[in-house]
Amino acid sequence: MATVLALETSCDESAAAIVRGSTVLASAVASQVEEHARWGGVVPEIASRRHVEALPQLIEQVCGQSGLPVAAVDAVAATVAPGLVGALLVASVTGRTLARLHDKPFLGIHHLEGHLASVQLGEPLPEGPYLVLLVSGGHTELVRVDAPGHFSRIGRSHDDAAGEAFDKVARLLGLGYPGGPAIQAAAAGGDPSRFALPKGRISLPGGGFHPYDFSFSGLKTAMLREVRALEQRQQESGEPLPVADLAASFEQVVAEVLVERSCRCARDQGLRTLVLVGGVAANRRLRTLLEARCGREKLQWRVAPLAYCTDNAAMIGVAACRRLEAGVRSAFDLGVAARLPLDQAGRLYETQALF
Ligand code: KG4
Ligand code: ZN
């Protein structure tokens, strides 16, 4: 079984891991969240600088923990797309340099393929095909997986990603960054049915609505209106803003929309298994709702282990092991890209570098 050193620096977490097959031998993450929280979101220039500072130590740490020097692994992998270009470059250049120095293959990995692979860090994947709901800070997608590396996107958000909506609404409620965990904590004990909020739909040109696509911008505006109206009344009554009820109502409607459309998509596509991955997959209400609904609809479900929902390098390592087992490697002059659709991930292994 292949052993891989994997690196991830696509956004605001610097991470390194050593993975053998689907087993994590060592994994380390250095979060920059506290620094970006001062600005209410990720500042790309700061992210790149912090990755440069953190990554060498993280690599030393995982090599030490696993007892495996770089010379002992079979390949080096790094996330190369999508993400912040300056940030991606740090893992890409470090990974390619280490691979070159130690005469190992280099594998550029698609960040979302990493998220998809994260579920294998828990239980083995069921027999394909299956449907994945991928919900992170940058993406909200329904992806059909027919075989390893064969993805097709069936649903997506037309505006904000689910995680982005959590982050923006948390800012509106004065709850800090990142918004997901902050809203989850604030919503505990709140009434999820107090505020009626819209389940954003995408109209089809011929009439009706897209059954599997999402929109979160209307929900964000509805939250803003509720808060402004409550603030006005508050000036007269002196009552505090019902933050717990607002957070719970928002969390509930997002979870319902995600679960309803995913289950419908799985059913329509004749898929018996639904897989939940990405940073927002850490959300307790979403996990509970998905479990209940899949139980009722007799769908199998798998959720990424809590520790591997948000960005980490272990998931990049698992994806890299699968690619290595399939006999591919990337060109050493492969660069990085801010965008790359997931169904193009196989092109990262063409002899002529894609970018
Ligand atoms: O996958 P991830 O770490 O980074 C991206 O690839 O984007 O996802 C980060 C996103 C953030 O928007 C964060 O607010 C959200 O995941 N998130 C959560 C929770 N934990 C993180 N959203 C809802 N509930 C959570 N518990
Ligand atoms: Zn991510």
mmCIF file of C-alpha atoms in Angstrom, residues 8-14 32 42-52 55 79-80 83-94 336:
data_model
loop_
_atom_site.group_PDB
_atom_site.id
_atom_site.type_symbol
_atom_site.label_atom_id
_atom_site.label_comp_id
_atom_site.label_asym_id
_atom_site.label_seq_id
_atom_site.Cartn_x
_atom_site.Cartn_y
_atom_site.Cartn_z
ATOM 1 C CA GLU A 8 -2.567 21.581 1.872
ATOM 2 C CA THR A 9 -2.434 25.402 1.825
ATOM 3 C CA SER A 10 -5.378 26.385 -0.411
ATOM 4 C CA CYS A 11 -7.043 28.818 2.006
ATOM 5 C CA ASP A 12 -6.441 29.627 5.676
ATOM 6 C CA GLU A 13 -5.272 26.308 7.136
ATOM 7 C CA SER A 14 -1.681 25.121 6.637
ATOM 8 C CA GLN A 32 -4.805 31.062 10.863
ATOM 9 C CA VAL A 42 -9.549 35.586 4.861
ATOM 10 C CA VAL A 43 -6.900 38.128 3.745
ATOM 11 C CA PRO A 44 -5.030 36.347 0.878
ATOM 12 C CA GLU A 45 -1.663 38.093 1.391
ATOM 13 C CA ILE A 46 -1.608 37.230 5.104
ATOM 14 C CA ALA A 47 -2.628 33.635 4.326
ATOM 15 C CA SER A 48 0.327 33.109 1.935
ATOM 16 C CA ARG A 49 2.846 34.546 4.411
ATOM 17 C CA ARG A 50 1.598 32.395 7.269
ATOM 18 C CA HIS A 51 1.714 29.242 5.084
ATOM 19 C CA VAL A 52 5.383 29.960 4.297
ATOM 20 C CA LEU A 55 4.564 24.540 6.528
ATOM 21 C CA THR A 79 -3.415 20.673 -3.380
ATOM 22 C CA VAL A 80 -3.017 22.639 -6.639
ATOM 23 C CA GLY A 83 -8.102 28.120 -4.035
ATOM 24 C CA LEU A 84 -6.129 31.318 -3.424
ATOM 25 C CA VAL A 85 -3.267 31.263 -5.931
ATOM 26 C CA GLY A 86 -0.610 32.737 -3.626
ATOM 27 C CA ALA A 87 -1.604 30.310 -0.883
ATOM 28 C CA LEU A 88 -1.728 27.249 -3.178
ATOM 29 C CA LEU A 89 1.781 28.034 -4.458
ATOM 30 C CA VAL A 90 3.309 27.431 -1.021
ATOM 31 C CA ALA A 91 2.347 23.722 -0.826
ATOM 32 C CA SER A 92 2.854 23.246 -4.564
ATOM 33 C CA VAL A 93 6.436 24.587 -4.622
ATOM 34 C CA THR A 94 7.342 22.874 -1.327
ATOM 35 C CA VAL A 336 -1.667 26.071 -9.507
#
